[in-house]
Amino acid sequence: MRLRNITGSREMIAESAFVVPEAELFDCPGTWHKIFGNDQPIHIEIGMGKGRFIHTMAKDHPRINYIGIEKYSSVLLRAIQKMEEDELPNLKFIRMDAEDIAKVFAPGEVDRIYLNFSDPWPKDRHAKRRLPSREFLARYDLILRPDGQLEFKTDNRELFDFAVEELTPAGWHARELSYDLHHDQRLMEGNVMTEYEEKFSAMGNPICKYIICR
Ligand code: SAM
């Protein structure tokens, strides 16, 4: 998702109390509980877009700390605006490329990872940029608690098939897997729709989901 570049969005983000300052990010590993001021579990969403999913999750689960990660300032700004309207103590944002994720969290510091409707990067030569690729799974392996899990949803069947094929070589396996989440009553329990999920399911696209662990 790339919104029109909003003039001054980087400056607005730099001033926002909801965003961890970029200059401090690499000092964060091992200090997230201090940043939140409590010992609650930490769940992160990578590529959160405008942040509806993570904002709803944080509101519904006040005993979990959430961190939303987004590459583009103009997109992150929308999530910040939502927080200004409805401030939550257990939600923070980071503007960064997730390639550097292992520099921001200590080993095992994250309890759960969410990927929602990640960019497909359809060209083979860009496969490494896909957030469920084996290269990214290796990064998640470093920061996720040994018994932690990663949840991924998408309507893009090619991307999902790719993601499933990446699991075994990367040392992960699926605990749950559905090619039509919205017709799976059990997996739908507590499902929070993302912006993209609402749009693509309304068009009739089946939504795929897996929950994976090592
Ligand atoms: N998760 C939201 C949803 O389901 O509605 C947004 C989906 S949108 C297709 C993917 C988002 O991931 C975009 O906002 C994009 O900027 C972000 N993104 C893609 N690659 C990223 C990366 N390497 N690091 C951080 N964010 C990334």
Tab-separated table of C-alpha atoms and ligand atoms in Angstrom:
chain	number	residue	atom	x	y	z
A	1	MET	CA	0.000	0.000	0.000
A	2	ARG	CA	1.435	3.370	-1.006
A	3	LEU	CA	-0.673	6.399	-0.360
A	4	ARG	CA	0.029	9.732	-2.015
A	5	ASN	CA	3.094	11.196	-0.363
A	6	ILE	CA	1.828	13.546	2.325
A	7	THR	CA	4.065	16.580	2.746
A	8	GLY	CA	5.527	16.711	6.231
A	9	SER	CA	4.438	13.164	7.172
A	10	ARG	CA	7.967	12.254	8.291
A	11	GLU	CA	8.091	15.291	10.563
A	12	MET	CA	4.626	14.535	11.975
A	13	ILE	CA	5.720	10.983	12.711
A	14	ALA	CA	8.916	12.183	14.359
A	15	GLU	CA	6.809	14.302	16.721
A	16	SER	CA	4.229	11.630	17.536
A	17	ALA	CA	4.322	10.157	21.038
A	18	PHE	CA	2.868	6.922	19.613
A	19	VAL	CA	5.870	6.227	17.384
A	20	VAL	CA	9.201	4.987	18.694
A	21	PRO	CA	11.801	7.493	17.401
A	22	GLU	CA	13.863	6.092	14.528
A	23	ALA	CA	17.111	7.209	16.146
A	24	GLU	CA	16.332	5.070	19.211
A	25	LEU	CA	15.202	1.901	17.429
A	26	PHE	CA	18.490	0.042	17.578
A	27	ASP	CA	18.656	0.695	21.362
A	28	CYS	CA	15.314	-1.073	21.821
A	29	PRO	CA	16.275	-4.797	21.892
A	30	GLY	CA	15.541	-6.163	25.355
A	31	THR	CA	13.848	-2.958	26.557
A	32	TRP	CA	10.307	-3.276	25.169
A	33	HIS	CA	8.770	-4.130	28.535
A	34	LYS	CA	10.347	-0.969	29.928
A	35	ILE	CA	9.007	1.057	26.992
A	36	PHE	CA	5.465	-0.175	27.726
A	37	GLY	CA	6.008	-0.011	31.497
A	38	ASN	CA	4.743	-3.558	32.134
A	39	ASP	CA	5.541	-7.249	31.526
A	40	GLN	CA	2.705	-8.067	29.149
A	41	PRO	CA	3.322	-10.254	26.083
A	42	ILE	CA	4.379	-8.488	22.884
A	43	HIS	CA	2.568	-9.071	19.586
A	44	ILE	CA	3.694	-7.311	16.419
A	45	GLU	CA	2.113	-6.750	13.012
A	46	ILE	CA	4.515	-6.283	10.121
A	47	GLY	CA	3.161	-4.186	7.246
A	48	MET	CA	0.184	-2.928	9.225
A	49	GLY	CA	-0.956	-0.391	6.609
A	50	LYS	CA	-3.472	2.073	8.077
A	51	GLY	CA	-3.567	0.034	11.267
A	52	ARG	CA	-7.181	-0.975	11.684
A	53	PHE	CA	-6.342	-4.586	12.611
A	54	ILE	CA	-3.737	-3.772	15.237
A	55	HIS	CA	-5.771	-0.925	16.730
A	56	THR	CA	-8.796	-3.221	17.135
A	57	MET	CA	-6.631	-6.015	18.552
A	58	ALA	CA	-5.036	-3.637	21.074
A	59	LYS	CA	-8.443	-2.374	22.127
A	60	ASP	CA	-9.872	-5.900	22.474
A	61	HIS	CA	-6.812	-7.269	24.341
A	62	PRO	CA	-5.574	-4.662	26.816
A	63	ARG	CA	-3.323	-7.231	28.546
A	64	ILE	CA	-1.174	-7.632	25.423
A	65	ASN	CA	1.242	-5.025	24.116
A	66	TYR	CA	1.056	-4.435	20.367
A	67	ILE	CA	3.610	-2.913	18.009
A	68	GLY	CA	2.631	-1.993	14.457
A	69	ILE	CA	5.425	-1.826	11.894
A	70	GLU	CA	5.032	0.027	8.601
A	71	LYS	CA	7.526	1.079	5.965
A	72	TYR	CA	5.823	4.190	4.613
A	73	SER	CA	5.290	7.414	6.558
A	74	SER	CA	2.203	8.421	4.576
A	75	VAL	CA	0.505	5.116	5.539
A	76	LEU	CA	1.663	5.145	9.150
A	77	LEU	CA	0.175	8.615	9.500
A	78	ARG	CA	-3.315	7.113	9.130
A	79	ALA	CA	-2.676	4.743	12.033
A	80	ILE	CA	-1.432	7.663	14.127
A	81	GLN	CA	-4.580	9.620	13.346
A	82	LYS	CA	-6.654	6.664	14.596
A	83	MET	CA	-4.649	6.656	17.843
A	84	GLU	CA	-5.218	10.394	18.274
A	85	GLU	CA	-8.973	9.753	18.121
A	86	ASP	CA	-8.823	6.681	20.363
A	87	GLU	CA	-5.605	6.514	22.373
A	88	LEU	CA	-4.510	3.095	23.681
A	89	PRO	CA	-1.666	2.573	26.204
A	90	ASN	CA	-0.774	-0.883	24.815
A	91	LEU	CA	-0.080	0.116	21.188
A	92	LYS	CA	3.055	1.637	19.664
A	93	PHE	CA	4.260	2.116	16.108
A	94	ILE	CA	7.557	1.796	14.314
A	95	ARG	CA	8.371	3.216	10.873
A	96	MET	CA	10.918	0.908	9.360
A	97	ASP	CA	11.625	-1.691	6.710
A	98	ALA	CA	11.079	-5.062	8.379
A	99	GLU	CA	14.358	-6.264	6.870
A	100	ASP	CA	15.941	-4.794	10.020
A	101	ILE	CA	13.498	-6.390	12.438
A	102	ALA	CA	16.150	-8.480	14.207
A	103	LYS	CA	18.010	-5.281	15.134
A	104	VAL	CA	15.006	-3.945	17.015
A	105	PHE	CA	13.993	-6.931	19.175
A	106	ALA	CA	16.102	-9.197	21.385
A	107	PRO	CA	16.055	-12.981	20.809
A	108	GLY	CA	12.686	-14.364	21.913
A	109	GLU	CA	11.317	-10.949	22.910
A	110	VAL	CA	8.247	-11.212	20.646
A	111	ASP	CA	5.374	-13.549	21.548
A	112	ARG	CA	3.424	-13.420	18.282
A	113	ILE	CA	3.806	-12.046	14.756
A	114	TYR	CA	1.002	-11.077	12.381
A	115	LEU	CA	1.369	-10.625	8.615
A	116	ASN	CA	-1.791	-9.431	6.893
A	117	PHE	CA	-2.191	-9.127	3.120
A	118	SER	CA	1.533	-8.682	2.606
A	119	ASP	CA	2.725	-7.230	-0.697
A	120	PRO	CA	3.011	-10.110	-3.254
A	121	TRP	CA	6.210	-9.039	-5.080
A	122	PRO	CA	5.168	-11.254	-8.049
A	123	LYS	CA	8.529	-11.304	-9.873
A	124	ASP	CA	10.735	-14.293	-8.949
A	125	ARG	CA	13.772	-12.081	-8.501
A	126	HIS	CA	11.885	-10.193	-5.748
A	127	ALA	CA	10.882	-13.327	-3.785
A	128	LYS	CA	13.245	-12.385	-0.942
A	129	ARG	CA	11.199	-9.244	-0.326
A	130	ARG	CA	8.009	-11.211	0.383
A	131	LEU	CA	7.288	-11.034	4.106
A	132	PRO	CA	6.527	-14.800	4.401
A	133	SER	CA	9.710	-15.780	2.470
A	134	ARG	CA	12.334	-18.050	4.042
A	135	GLU	CA	14.648	-15.031	4.385
A	136	PHE	CA	12.061	-13.225	6.511
A	137	LEU	CA	11.161	-16.440	8.403
A	138	ALA	CA	14.837	-16.617	9.435
A	139	ARG	CA	14.566	-13.078	10.840
A	140	TYR	CA	11.334	-13.924	12.684
A	141	ASP	CA	13.021	-17.040	14.065
A	142	LEU	CA	15.531	-14.793	15.840
A	143	ILE	CA	13.014	-12.574	17.627
A	144	LEU	CA	10.067	-14.908	18.271
A	145	ARG	CA	9.789	-16.828	21.544
A	146	PRO	CA	10.535	-20.556	20.941
A	147	ASP	CA	6.861	-21.518	21.372
A	148	GLY	CA	5.596	-18.355	19.688
A	149	GLN	CA	3.484	-18.358	16.546
A	150	LEU	CA	3.083	-16.395	13.349
A	151	GLU	CA	-0.289	-15.796	11.688
A	152	PHE	CA	-0.590	-14.860	8.018
A	153	LYS	CA	-3.704	-13.948	6.010
A	154	THR	CA	-3.995	-13.096	2.325
A	155	ASP	CA	-6.400	-13.391	-0.595
A	156	ASN	CA	-3.446	-13.862	-2.975
A	157	ARG	CA	-3.381	-17.609	-3.668
A	158	GLU	CA	-0.009	-17.510	-5.422
A	159	LEU	CA	1.593	-15.725	-2.502
A	160	PHE	CA	-0.049	-18.140	-0.064
A	161	ASP	CA	1.154	-21.213	-2.010
A	162	PHE	CA	4.647	-19.707	-2.020
A	163	ALA	CA	4.418	-19.062	1.745
A	164	VAL	CA	3.352	-22.670	2.425
A	165	GLU	CA	6.245	-24.013	0.286
A	166	GLU	CA	8.715	-21.911	2.259
A	167	LEU	CA	7.794	-23.491	5.603
A	168	THR	CA	9.676	-26.816	5.540
A	169	PRO	CA	12.978	-25.466	4.157
A	170	ALA	CA	12.835	-22.704	6.765
A	171	GLY	CA	12.158	-25.131	9.648
A	172	TRP	CA	8.562	-24.088	10.370
A	173	HIS	CA	5.289	-26.021	10.194
A	174	ALA	CA	1.608	-25.134	9.995
A	175	ARG	CA	-0.505	-25.564	13.108
A	176	GLU	CA	-3.600	-24.337	11.244
A	177	LEU	CA	-4.198	-23.809	7.538
A	178	SER	CA	-7.281	-22.705	5.601
A	179	TYR	CA	-7.874	-21.754	1.982
A	180	ASP	CA	-11.250	-20.231	2.867
A	181	LEU	CA	-11.000	-18.649	6.292
A	182	HIS	CA	-14.366	-16.906	6.163
A	183	HIS	CA	-16.148	-20.266	5.856
A	184	ASP	CA	-14.161	-21.877	8.676
A	185	GLN	CA	-16.243	-21.245	11.769
A	186	ARG	CA	-13.541	-22.369	14.199
A	187	LEU	CA	-10.706	-20.297	12.710
A	188	MET	CA	-13.029	-17.310	12.328
A	189	GLU	CA	-13.582	-17.103	16.078
A	190	GLY	CA	-12.185	-13.733	17.166
A	191	ASN	CA	-11.102	-12.879	13.601
A	192	VAL	CA	-10.412	-9.167	13.211
A	193	MET	CA	-10.743	-7.912	9.643
A	194	THR	CA	-7.997	-5.805	8.131
A	195	GLU	CA	-8.697	-3.029	5.612
A	196	TYR	CA	-7.603	-5.300	2.745
A	197	GLU	CA	-9.506	-8.279	4.094
A	198	GLU	CA	-12.741	-6.316	4.119
A	199	LYS	CA	-12.173	-5.056	0.588
A	200	PHE	CA	-11.168	-8.369	-1.005
A	201	SER	CA	-13.640	-10.586	0.829
A	202	ALA	CA	-16.439	-8.194	-0.252
A	203	MET	CA	-15.307	-8.872	-3.849
A	204	GLY	CA	-15.836	-12.603	-3.208
A	205	ASN	CA	-12.149	-13.550	-2.906
A	206	PRO	CA	-11.522	-16.452	-0.515
A	207	ILE	CA	-9.111	-15.552	2.273
A	208	CYS	CA	-6.234	-17.934	3.035
A	209	LYS	CA	-4.715	-18.176	6.503
A	210	TYR	CA	-2.024	-20.143	8.245
A	211	ILE	CA	-0.768	-20.207	11.805
A	212	ILE	CA	2.805	-21.480	11.955
A	213	CYS	CA	5.403	-22.357	14.545
A	214	ARG	CA	8.876	-23.979	14.553
B	1	SAM	N1	-1.961	-5.175	6.641
B	1	SAM	C1	-2.805	-4.174	6.002
B	1	SAM	C2	-4.123	-4.782	5.596
B	1	SAM	O1	-4.244	-6.010	5.600
B	1	SAM	O2	-5.054	-4.028	5.319
B	1	SAM	C3	-2.083	-3.524	4.811
B	1	SAM	C4	-1.778	-4.434	3.659
B	1	SAM	S1	-0.791	-3.634	2.401
B	1	SAM	C5	-1.044	-4.591	1.005
B	1	SAM	C6	0.867	-4.106	2.856
B	1	SAM	C7	1.544	-3.089	3.765
B	1	SAM	O3	2.808	-3.627	4.173
B	1	SAM	C8	1.833	-1.760	3.083
B	1	SAM	O4	1.360	-0.703	3.870
B	1	SAM	C9	3.360	-1.744	2.938
B	1	SAM	O5	3.902	-0.459	2.990
B	1	SAM	C10	3.784	-2.599	4.122
B	1	SAM	N2	5.082	-3.246	3.924
B	1	SAM	C11	5.459	-3.988	2.856
B	1	SAM	N3	6.720	-4.435	2.994
B	1	SAM	C12	7.150	-3.975	4.193
B	1	SAM	C13	8.383	-4.089	4.897
B	1	SAM	N4	9.421	-4.748	4.389
B	1	SAM	N5	8.484	-3.496	6.105
B	1	SAM	C14	7.445	-2.803	6.625
B	1	SAM	N6	6.254	-2.647	5.996
B	1	SAM	C15	6.106	-3.225	4.797
